[in-house]
CSV table of C-alpha atoms and ligand atoms in Angstrom, one decimal:
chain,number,residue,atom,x,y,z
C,1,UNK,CA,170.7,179.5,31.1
C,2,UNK,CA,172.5,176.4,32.5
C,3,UNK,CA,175.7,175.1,30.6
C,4,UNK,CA,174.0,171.6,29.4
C,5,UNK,CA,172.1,173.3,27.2
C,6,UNK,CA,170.5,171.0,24.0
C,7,UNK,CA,168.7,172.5,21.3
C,8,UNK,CA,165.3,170.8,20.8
C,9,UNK,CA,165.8,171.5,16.9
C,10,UNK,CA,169.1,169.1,17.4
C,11,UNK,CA,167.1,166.3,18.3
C,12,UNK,CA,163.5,166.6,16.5
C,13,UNK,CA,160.3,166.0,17.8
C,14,UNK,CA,160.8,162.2,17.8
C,15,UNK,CA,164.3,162.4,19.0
C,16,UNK,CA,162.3,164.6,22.1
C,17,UNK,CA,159.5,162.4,22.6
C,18,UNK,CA,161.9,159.4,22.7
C,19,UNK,CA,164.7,160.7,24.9
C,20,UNK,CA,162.1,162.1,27.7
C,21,UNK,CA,159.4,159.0,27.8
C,22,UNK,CA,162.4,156.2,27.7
C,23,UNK,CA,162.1,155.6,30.9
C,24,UNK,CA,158.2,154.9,31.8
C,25,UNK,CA,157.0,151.7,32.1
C,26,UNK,CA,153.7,150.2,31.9
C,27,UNK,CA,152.1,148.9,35.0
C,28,UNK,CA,148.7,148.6,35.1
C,29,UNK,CA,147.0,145.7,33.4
C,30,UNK,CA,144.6,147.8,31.8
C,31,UNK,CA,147.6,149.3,29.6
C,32,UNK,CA,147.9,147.5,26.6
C,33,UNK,CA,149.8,149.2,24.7
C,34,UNK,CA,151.6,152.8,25.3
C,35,UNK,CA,153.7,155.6,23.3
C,36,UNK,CA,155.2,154.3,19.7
C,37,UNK,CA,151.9,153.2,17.8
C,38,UNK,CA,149.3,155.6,16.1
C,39,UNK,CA,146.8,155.0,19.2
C,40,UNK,CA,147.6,153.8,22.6
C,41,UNK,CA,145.5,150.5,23.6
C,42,UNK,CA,143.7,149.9,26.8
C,43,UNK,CA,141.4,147.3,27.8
C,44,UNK,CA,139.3,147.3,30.8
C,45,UNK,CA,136.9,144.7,32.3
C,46,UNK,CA,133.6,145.4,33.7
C,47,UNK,CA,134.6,148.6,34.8
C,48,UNK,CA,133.2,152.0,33.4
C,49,UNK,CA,136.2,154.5,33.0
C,50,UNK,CA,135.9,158.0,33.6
C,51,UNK,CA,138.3,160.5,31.7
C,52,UNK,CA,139.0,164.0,32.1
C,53,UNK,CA,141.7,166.7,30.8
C,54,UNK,CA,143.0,169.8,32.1
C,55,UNK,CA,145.0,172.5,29.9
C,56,UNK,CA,147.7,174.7,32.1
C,57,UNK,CA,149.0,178.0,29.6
C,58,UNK,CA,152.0,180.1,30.8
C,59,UNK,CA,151.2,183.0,32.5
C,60,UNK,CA,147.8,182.2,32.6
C,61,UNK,CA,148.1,179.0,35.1
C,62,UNK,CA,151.6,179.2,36.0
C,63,UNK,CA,154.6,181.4,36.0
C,64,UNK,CA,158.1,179.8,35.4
C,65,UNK,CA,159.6,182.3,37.5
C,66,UNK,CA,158.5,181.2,40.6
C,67,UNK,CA,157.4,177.1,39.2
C,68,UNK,CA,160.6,174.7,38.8
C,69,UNK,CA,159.6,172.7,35.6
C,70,UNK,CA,159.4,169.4,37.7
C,71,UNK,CA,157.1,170.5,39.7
C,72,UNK,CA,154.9,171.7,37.3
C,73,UNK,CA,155.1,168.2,35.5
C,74,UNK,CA,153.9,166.9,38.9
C,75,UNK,CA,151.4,169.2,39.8
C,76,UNK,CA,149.8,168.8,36.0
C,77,UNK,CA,149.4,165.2,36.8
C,78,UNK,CA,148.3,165.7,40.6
C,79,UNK,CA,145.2,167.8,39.3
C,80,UNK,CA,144.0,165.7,36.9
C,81,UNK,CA,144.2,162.3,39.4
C,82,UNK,CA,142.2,164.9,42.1
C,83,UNK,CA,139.2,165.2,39.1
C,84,UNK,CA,139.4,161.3,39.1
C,85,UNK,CA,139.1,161.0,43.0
C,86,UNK,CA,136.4,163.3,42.9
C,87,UNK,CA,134.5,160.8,40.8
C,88,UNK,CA,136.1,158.5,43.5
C,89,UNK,CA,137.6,156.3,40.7
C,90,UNK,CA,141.5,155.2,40.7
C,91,UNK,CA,143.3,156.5,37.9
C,92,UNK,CA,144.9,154.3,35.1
C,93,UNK,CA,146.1,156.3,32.5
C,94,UNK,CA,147.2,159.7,31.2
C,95,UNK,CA,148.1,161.2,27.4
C,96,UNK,CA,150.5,164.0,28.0
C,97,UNK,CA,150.4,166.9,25.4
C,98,UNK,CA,152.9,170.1,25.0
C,99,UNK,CA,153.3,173.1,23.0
C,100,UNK,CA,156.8,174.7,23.5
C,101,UNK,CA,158.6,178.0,22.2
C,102,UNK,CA,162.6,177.2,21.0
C,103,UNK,CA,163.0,179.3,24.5
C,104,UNK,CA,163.0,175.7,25.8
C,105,UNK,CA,165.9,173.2,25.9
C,106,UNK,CA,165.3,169.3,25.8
C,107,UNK,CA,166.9,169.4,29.4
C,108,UNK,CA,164.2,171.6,30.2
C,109,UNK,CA,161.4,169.1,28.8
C,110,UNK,CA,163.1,166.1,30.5
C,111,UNK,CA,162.6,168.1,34.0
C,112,UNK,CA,159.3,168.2,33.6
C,113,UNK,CA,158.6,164.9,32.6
C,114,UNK,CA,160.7,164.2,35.9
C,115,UNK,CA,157.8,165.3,37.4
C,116,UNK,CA,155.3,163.5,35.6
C,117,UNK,CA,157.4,160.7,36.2
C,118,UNK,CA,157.4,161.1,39.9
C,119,UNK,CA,153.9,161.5,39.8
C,120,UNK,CA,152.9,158.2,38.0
C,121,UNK,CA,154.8,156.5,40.4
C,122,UNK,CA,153.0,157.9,43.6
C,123,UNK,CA,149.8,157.3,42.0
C,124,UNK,CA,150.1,154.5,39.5
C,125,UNK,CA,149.1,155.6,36.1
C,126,UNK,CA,150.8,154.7,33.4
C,127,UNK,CA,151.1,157.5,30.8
C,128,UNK,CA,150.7,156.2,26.9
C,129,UNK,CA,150.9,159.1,24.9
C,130,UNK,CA,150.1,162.5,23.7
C,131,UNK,CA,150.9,165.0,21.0
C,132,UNK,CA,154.1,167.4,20.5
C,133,UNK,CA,153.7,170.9,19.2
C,134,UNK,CA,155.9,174.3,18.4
C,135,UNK,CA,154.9,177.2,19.9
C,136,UNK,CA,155.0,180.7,19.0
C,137,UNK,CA,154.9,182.1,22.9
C,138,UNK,CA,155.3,180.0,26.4
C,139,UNK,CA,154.5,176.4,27.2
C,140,UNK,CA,150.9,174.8,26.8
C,141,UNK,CA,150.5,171.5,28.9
C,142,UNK,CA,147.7,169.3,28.5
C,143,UNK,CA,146.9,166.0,30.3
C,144,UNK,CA,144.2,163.6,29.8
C,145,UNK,CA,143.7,160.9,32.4
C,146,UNK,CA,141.1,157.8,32.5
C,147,UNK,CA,140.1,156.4,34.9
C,148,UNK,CA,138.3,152.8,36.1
C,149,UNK,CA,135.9,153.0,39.1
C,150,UNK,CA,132.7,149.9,39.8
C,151,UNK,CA,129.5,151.2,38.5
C,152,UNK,CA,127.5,151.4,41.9
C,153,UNK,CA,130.9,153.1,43.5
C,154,UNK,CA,130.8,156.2,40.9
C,155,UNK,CA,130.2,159.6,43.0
C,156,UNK,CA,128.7,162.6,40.9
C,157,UNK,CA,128.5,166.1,42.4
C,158,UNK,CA,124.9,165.6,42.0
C,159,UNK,CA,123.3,162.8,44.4
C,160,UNK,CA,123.0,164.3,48.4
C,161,UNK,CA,119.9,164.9,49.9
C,162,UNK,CA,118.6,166.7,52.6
C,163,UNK,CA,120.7,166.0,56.2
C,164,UNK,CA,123.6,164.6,54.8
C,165,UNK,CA,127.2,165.6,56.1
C,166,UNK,CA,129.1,167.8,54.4
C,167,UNK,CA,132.8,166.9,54.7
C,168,UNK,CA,136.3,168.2,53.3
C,169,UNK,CA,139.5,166.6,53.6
C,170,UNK,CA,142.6,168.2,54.6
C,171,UNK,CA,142.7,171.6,55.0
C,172,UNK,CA,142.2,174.5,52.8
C,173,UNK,CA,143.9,178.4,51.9
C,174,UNK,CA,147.0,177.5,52.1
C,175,UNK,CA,148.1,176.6,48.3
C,176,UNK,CA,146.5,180.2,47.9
C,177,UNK,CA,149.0,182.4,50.6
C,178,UNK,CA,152.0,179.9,48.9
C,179,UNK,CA,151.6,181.6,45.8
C,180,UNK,CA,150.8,185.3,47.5
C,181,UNK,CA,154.5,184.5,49.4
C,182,UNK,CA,155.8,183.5,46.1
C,183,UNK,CA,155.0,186.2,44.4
C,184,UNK,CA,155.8,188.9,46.8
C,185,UNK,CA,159.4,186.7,46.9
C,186,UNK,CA,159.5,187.6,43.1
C,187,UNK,CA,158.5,191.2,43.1
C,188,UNK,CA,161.5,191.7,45.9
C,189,UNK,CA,163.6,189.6,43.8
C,190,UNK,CA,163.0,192.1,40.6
C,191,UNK,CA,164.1,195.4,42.2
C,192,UNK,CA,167.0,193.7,44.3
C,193,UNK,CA,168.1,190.9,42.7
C,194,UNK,CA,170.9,189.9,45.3
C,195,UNK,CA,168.8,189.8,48.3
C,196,UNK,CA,168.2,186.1,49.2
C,197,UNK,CA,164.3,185.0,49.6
C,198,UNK,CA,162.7,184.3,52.3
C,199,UNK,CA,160.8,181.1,52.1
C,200,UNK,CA,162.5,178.9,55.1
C,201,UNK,CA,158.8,180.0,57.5
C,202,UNK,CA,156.2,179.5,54.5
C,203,UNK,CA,157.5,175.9,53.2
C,204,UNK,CA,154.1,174.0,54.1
C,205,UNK,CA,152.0,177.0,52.0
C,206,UNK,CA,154.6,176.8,49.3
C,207,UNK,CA,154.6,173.6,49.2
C,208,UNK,CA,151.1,173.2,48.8
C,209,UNK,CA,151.0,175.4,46.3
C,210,UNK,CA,154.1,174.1,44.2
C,211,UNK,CA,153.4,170.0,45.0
C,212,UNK,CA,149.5,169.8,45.9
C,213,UNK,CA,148.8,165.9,46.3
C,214,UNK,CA,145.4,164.3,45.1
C,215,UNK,CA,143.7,162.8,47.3
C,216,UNK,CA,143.5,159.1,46.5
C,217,UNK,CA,144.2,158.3,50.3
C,218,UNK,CA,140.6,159.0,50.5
C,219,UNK,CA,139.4,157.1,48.0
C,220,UNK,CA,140.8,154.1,49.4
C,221,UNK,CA,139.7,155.4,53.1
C,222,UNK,CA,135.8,155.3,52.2
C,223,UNK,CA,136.4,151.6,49.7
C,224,UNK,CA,137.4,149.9,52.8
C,225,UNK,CA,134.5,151.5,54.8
C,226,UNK,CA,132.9,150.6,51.8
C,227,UNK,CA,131.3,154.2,52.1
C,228,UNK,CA,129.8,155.6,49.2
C,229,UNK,CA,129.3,159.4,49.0
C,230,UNK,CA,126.1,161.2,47.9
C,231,UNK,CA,127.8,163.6,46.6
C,232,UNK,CA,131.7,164.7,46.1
C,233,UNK,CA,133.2,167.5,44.1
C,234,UNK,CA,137.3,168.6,43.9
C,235,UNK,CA,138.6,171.8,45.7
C,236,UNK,CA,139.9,173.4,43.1
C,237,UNK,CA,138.5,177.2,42.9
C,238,UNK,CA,138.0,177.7,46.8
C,239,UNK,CA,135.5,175.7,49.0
C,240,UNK,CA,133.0,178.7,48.8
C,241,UNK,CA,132.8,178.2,45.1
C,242,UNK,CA,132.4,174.5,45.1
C,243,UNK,CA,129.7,174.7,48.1
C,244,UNK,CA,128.2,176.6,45.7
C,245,UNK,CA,128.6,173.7,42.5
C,246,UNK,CA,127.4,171.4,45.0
C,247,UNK,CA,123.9,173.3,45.6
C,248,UNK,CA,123.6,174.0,42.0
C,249,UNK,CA,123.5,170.6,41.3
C,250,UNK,CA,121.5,169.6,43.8
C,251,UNK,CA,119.1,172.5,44.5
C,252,UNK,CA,120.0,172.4,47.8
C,253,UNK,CA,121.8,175.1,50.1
C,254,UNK,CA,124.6,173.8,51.9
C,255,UNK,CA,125.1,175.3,55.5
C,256,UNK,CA,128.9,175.1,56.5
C,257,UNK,CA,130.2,176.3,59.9
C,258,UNK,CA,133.0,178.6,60.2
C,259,UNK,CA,134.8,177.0,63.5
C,260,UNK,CA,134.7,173.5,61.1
C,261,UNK,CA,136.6,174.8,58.7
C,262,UNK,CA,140.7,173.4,58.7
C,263,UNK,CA,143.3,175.1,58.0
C,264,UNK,CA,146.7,175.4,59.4
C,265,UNK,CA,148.0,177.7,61.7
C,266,UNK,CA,150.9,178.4,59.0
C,267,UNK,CA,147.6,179.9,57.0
C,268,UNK,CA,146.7,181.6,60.1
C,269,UNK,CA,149.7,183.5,60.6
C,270,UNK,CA,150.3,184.0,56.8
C,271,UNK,CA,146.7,185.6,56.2
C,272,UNK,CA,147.4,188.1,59.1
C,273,UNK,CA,150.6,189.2,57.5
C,274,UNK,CA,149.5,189.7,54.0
C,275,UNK,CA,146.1,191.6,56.0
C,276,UNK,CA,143.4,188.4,54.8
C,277,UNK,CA,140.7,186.8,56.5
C,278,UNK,CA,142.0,182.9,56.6
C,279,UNK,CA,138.8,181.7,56.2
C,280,UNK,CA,138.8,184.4,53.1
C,281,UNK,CA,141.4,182.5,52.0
C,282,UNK,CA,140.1,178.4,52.5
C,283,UNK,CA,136.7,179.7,50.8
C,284,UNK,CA,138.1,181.6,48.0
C,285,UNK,CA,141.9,180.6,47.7
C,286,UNK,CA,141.4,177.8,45.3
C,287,UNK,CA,144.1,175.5,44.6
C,288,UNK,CA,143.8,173.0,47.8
C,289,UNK,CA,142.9,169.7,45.6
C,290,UNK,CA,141.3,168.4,48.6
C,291,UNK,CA,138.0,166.4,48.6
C,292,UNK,CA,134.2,168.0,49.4
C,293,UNK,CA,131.7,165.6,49.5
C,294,UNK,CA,128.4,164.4,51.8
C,295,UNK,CA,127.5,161.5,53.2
C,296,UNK,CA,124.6,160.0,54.7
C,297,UNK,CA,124.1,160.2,58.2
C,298,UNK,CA,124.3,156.9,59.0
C,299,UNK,CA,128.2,156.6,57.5
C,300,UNK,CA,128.8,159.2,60.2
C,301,UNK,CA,130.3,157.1,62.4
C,302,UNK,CA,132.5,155.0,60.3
C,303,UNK,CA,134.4,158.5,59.2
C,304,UNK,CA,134.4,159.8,62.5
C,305,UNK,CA,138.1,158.7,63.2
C,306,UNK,CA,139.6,158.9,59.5
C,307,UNK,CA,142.3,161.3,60.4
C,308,UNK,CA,141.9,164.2,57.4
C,309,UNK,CA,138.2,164.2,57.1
C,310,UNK,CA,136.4,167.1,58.8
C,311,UNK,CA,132.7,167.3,59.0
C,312,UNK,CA,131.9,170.9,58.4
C,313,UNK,CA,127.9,170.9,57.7
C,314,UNK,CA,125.2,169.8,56.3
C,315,UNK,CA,122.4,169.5,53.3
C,316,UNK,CA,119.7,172.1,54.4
C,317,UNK,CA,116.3,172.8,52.7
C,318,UNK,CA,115.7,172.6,49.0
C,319,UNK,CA,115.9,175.6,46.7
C,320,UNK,CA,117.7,177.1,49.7
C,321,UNK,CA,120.7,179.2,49.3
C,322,UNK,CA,124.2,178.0,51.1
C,323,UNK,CA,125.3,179.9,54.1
C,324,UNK,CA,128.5,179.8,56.0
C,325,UNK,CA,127.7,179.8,59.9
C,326,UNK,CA,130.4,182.4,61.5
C,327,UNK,CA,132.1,181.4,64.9
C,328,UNK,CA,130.0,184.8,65.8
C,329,UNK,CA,126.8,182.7,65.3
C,330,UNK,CA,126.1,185.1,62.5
C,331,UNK,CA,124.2,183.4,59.5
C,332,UNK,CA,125.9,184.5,56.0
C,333,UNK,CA,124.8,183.6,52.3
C,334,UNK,CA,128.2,182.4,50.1
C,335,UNK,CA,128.3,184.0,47.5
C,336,UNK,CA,131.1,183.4,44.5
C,337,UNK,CA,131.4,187.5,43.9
C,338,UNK,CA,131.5,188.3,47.3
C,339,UNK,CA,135.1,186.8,47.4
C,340,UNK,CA,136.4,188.5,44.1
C,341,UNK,CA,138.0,191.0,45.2
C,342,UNK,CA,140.7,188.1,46.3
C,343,UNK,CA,141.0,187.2,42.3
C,344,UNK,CA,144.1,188.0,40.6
H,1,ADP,P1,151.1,161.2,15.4
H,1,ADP,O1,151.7,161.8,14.2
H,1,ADP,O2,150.2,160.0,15.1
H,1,ADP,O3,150.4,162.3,16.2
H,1,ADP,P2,153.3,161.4,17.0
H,1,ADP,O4,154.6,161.4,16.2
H,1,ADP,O5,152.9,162.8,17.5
H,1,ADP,O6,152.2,160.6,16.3
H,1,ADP,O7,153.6,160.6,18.3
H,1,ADP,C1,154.3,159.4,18.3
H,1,ADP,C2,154.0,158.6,19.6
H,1,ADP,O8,154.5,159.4,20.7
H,1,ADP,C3,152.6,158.4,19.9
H,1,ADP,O9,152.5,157.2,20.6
H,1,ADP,C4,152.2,159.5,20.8
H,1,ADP,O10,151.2,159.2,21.7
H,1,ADP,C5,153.5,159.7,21.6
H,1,ADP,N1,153.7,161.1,22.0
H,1,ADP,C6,153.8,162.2,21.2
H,1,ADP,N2,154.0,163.3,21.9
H,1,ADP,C7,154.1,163.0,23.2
H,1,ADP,C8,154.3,163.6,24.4
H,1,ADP,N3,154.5,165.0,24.5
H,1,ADP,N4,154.3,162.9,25.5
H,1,ADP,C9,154.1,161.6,25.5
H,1,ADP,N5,153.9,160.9,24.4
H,1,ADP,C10,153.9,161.5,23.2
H,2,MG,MG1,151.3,163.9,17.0
């Protein structure tokens, strides 16, 4: 434990609350009022909001031995903005909520709302609240965001239609092999604890996997196009498994190519070490937080040159099942179990 060490007991829950949310400000106009009142206060015009929360539980969604607090305040913020992309509405606001053991010091609270901090910055929300709670075991996160996005521009996964483009942004397995390297790094770590990791070569999949970034860059992208998907959905399980959330809702196979796929050639290299397929890894790896969506044909064009959009297939028949095309010219069905075995 460091030497600045302050008991969370010494300062109470509202001594906590206080000392780690001084410093945020409110920015956006739709923030009325924020932390201090029974309810927080927002008022919108002639906008529908969307809102969604996410819950992240130690040792279930993140390991503190290998996740620096910060970034896990960032990250907990980054994945909720990605569900509001994927809507392709621009976040506003976010409630913050936390369960913590006495294990915990207030300097270890104020590091992670570092990172929260950092990450309302980068993508302007304004946080205005949440709820503060003991715990009897590890940390429990929960954020709530809302969002505002123009009635006609609201995306649903459901909406594409037969011959639309299937497109992904970015590039995908690689938050997946920066945990794999992480926790091989711990493991070597346990029996030898003076050996120094070795992280230097993986710092783009760690990265990834420690920082992931929502992809609002997009959103603004297809506003100024004034491109409205058919259909769009957030990478967060693996883009087999949201292909396959995409036909479900659609009842419509998707057929995605193999060669289209992106991924880095630091994924490459990394999926060959640890003996993975990397295109194992970008369907089943989860974790990217980039963007899957379709277009029409005729917005084809007008994405072509968009630097980060790929254009990896297309709607096929109804009540067909999706099938990933193989640089072989093979013709396979994806399939959520058949990528299990990659599963912690
Ligand atoms: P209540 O008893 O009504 O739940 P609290 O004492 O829990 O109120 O919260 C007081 C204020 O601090 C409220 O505005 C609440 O939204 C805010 N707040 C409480 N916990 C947190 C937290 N972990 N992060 C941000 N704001 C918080
Ligand atoms: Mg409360």
């Amino acid at each position: 434990m460091s030497e600045n060490r302050t008991e969370i007991a010494d300062l109470g829950e509202f001594g906590l609350i206080k000392r780690v949310t001084k410093t945020f400000e409110l920015n956006n106009k739709s923030s009325v009022l924020g932390i201090g009142d029974d309810a927080a206060v927002i008022r919108s015009e002639q906008k529908t909001q969307v809102v969604s929360t996410d819950l992240l539980v130690e040792g279930v969604h993140f390991d503190l031995a290998y996740v620096p607090l910060q970034h896990l305040g960032f990250k907990a913020v980054a994945v909720n903005v990605s569900d509001v992309a994927a809507m392709n509405a621009i976040p506003k606001q976010i409630t913050v909520s936390i369960a913590l053991s006495n294990r915990f010091s207030v300097e270890a609270v104020e590091a992670l709302y570092a990172g929260i901090k950092s990450a309302c910055a980068e993508y302007k929300v304004d946080l205005i609240g949440g709820d503060t709670s003991a715990s009897n075991a590890g940390l429990v996160v929960s954020i709530t965001i809302i969002g505002e996005v123009g009635e006609q521009d609201l995306v649903r996964r459901k909406g594409c239609s037969k011959g639309d483009i299937v497109c992904a942004t970015g590039d995908f397995g690689a938050a997946y092999l920066g945990l794999q390297v992480l926790a091989r790094e711990k493991e070597v770590y346990k029996t030898n604890p003076d050996m120094q990791p070795k992280l230097e070569e993986y710092q783009y999949l760690i990265e990834r996997q420690l920082k992931p970034k929502a992809r609002m860059d997009i959103v603004h992208e297809l506003k100024e196009r004034a491109i409205v998907p058919t259909s769009m959905i957030d990478v967060s399980d693996g883009l087999g498994s949201e292909v396959l959330h995409l036909e479900e809702e659609n009842g419509h196979g998707l057929v995605v190519y193999e060669d289209k796929i992106p991924y880095e050639k630091e994924t490459y290299e990394t999926a060959v070490e640890f003996g993975v397929d990397p295109i194992t890894c970008a369907m089943n790896g989860g974790e990217d937080y980039e963007l899957l969506f379709t277009i029409n044909q005729k917005d084809h064009d007008a994405l072509k040159n968009v630097a980060d959009i790929s254009f990896i297939g297309y709607v096929g028949e109804a009540n067909a099942k999706s099938k990933l095309v193989t640089r072989g010219g093979n013709v396979v069905e994806i399939e959520a179990q058949g990528w299990n075995h990659l599963k912690k």
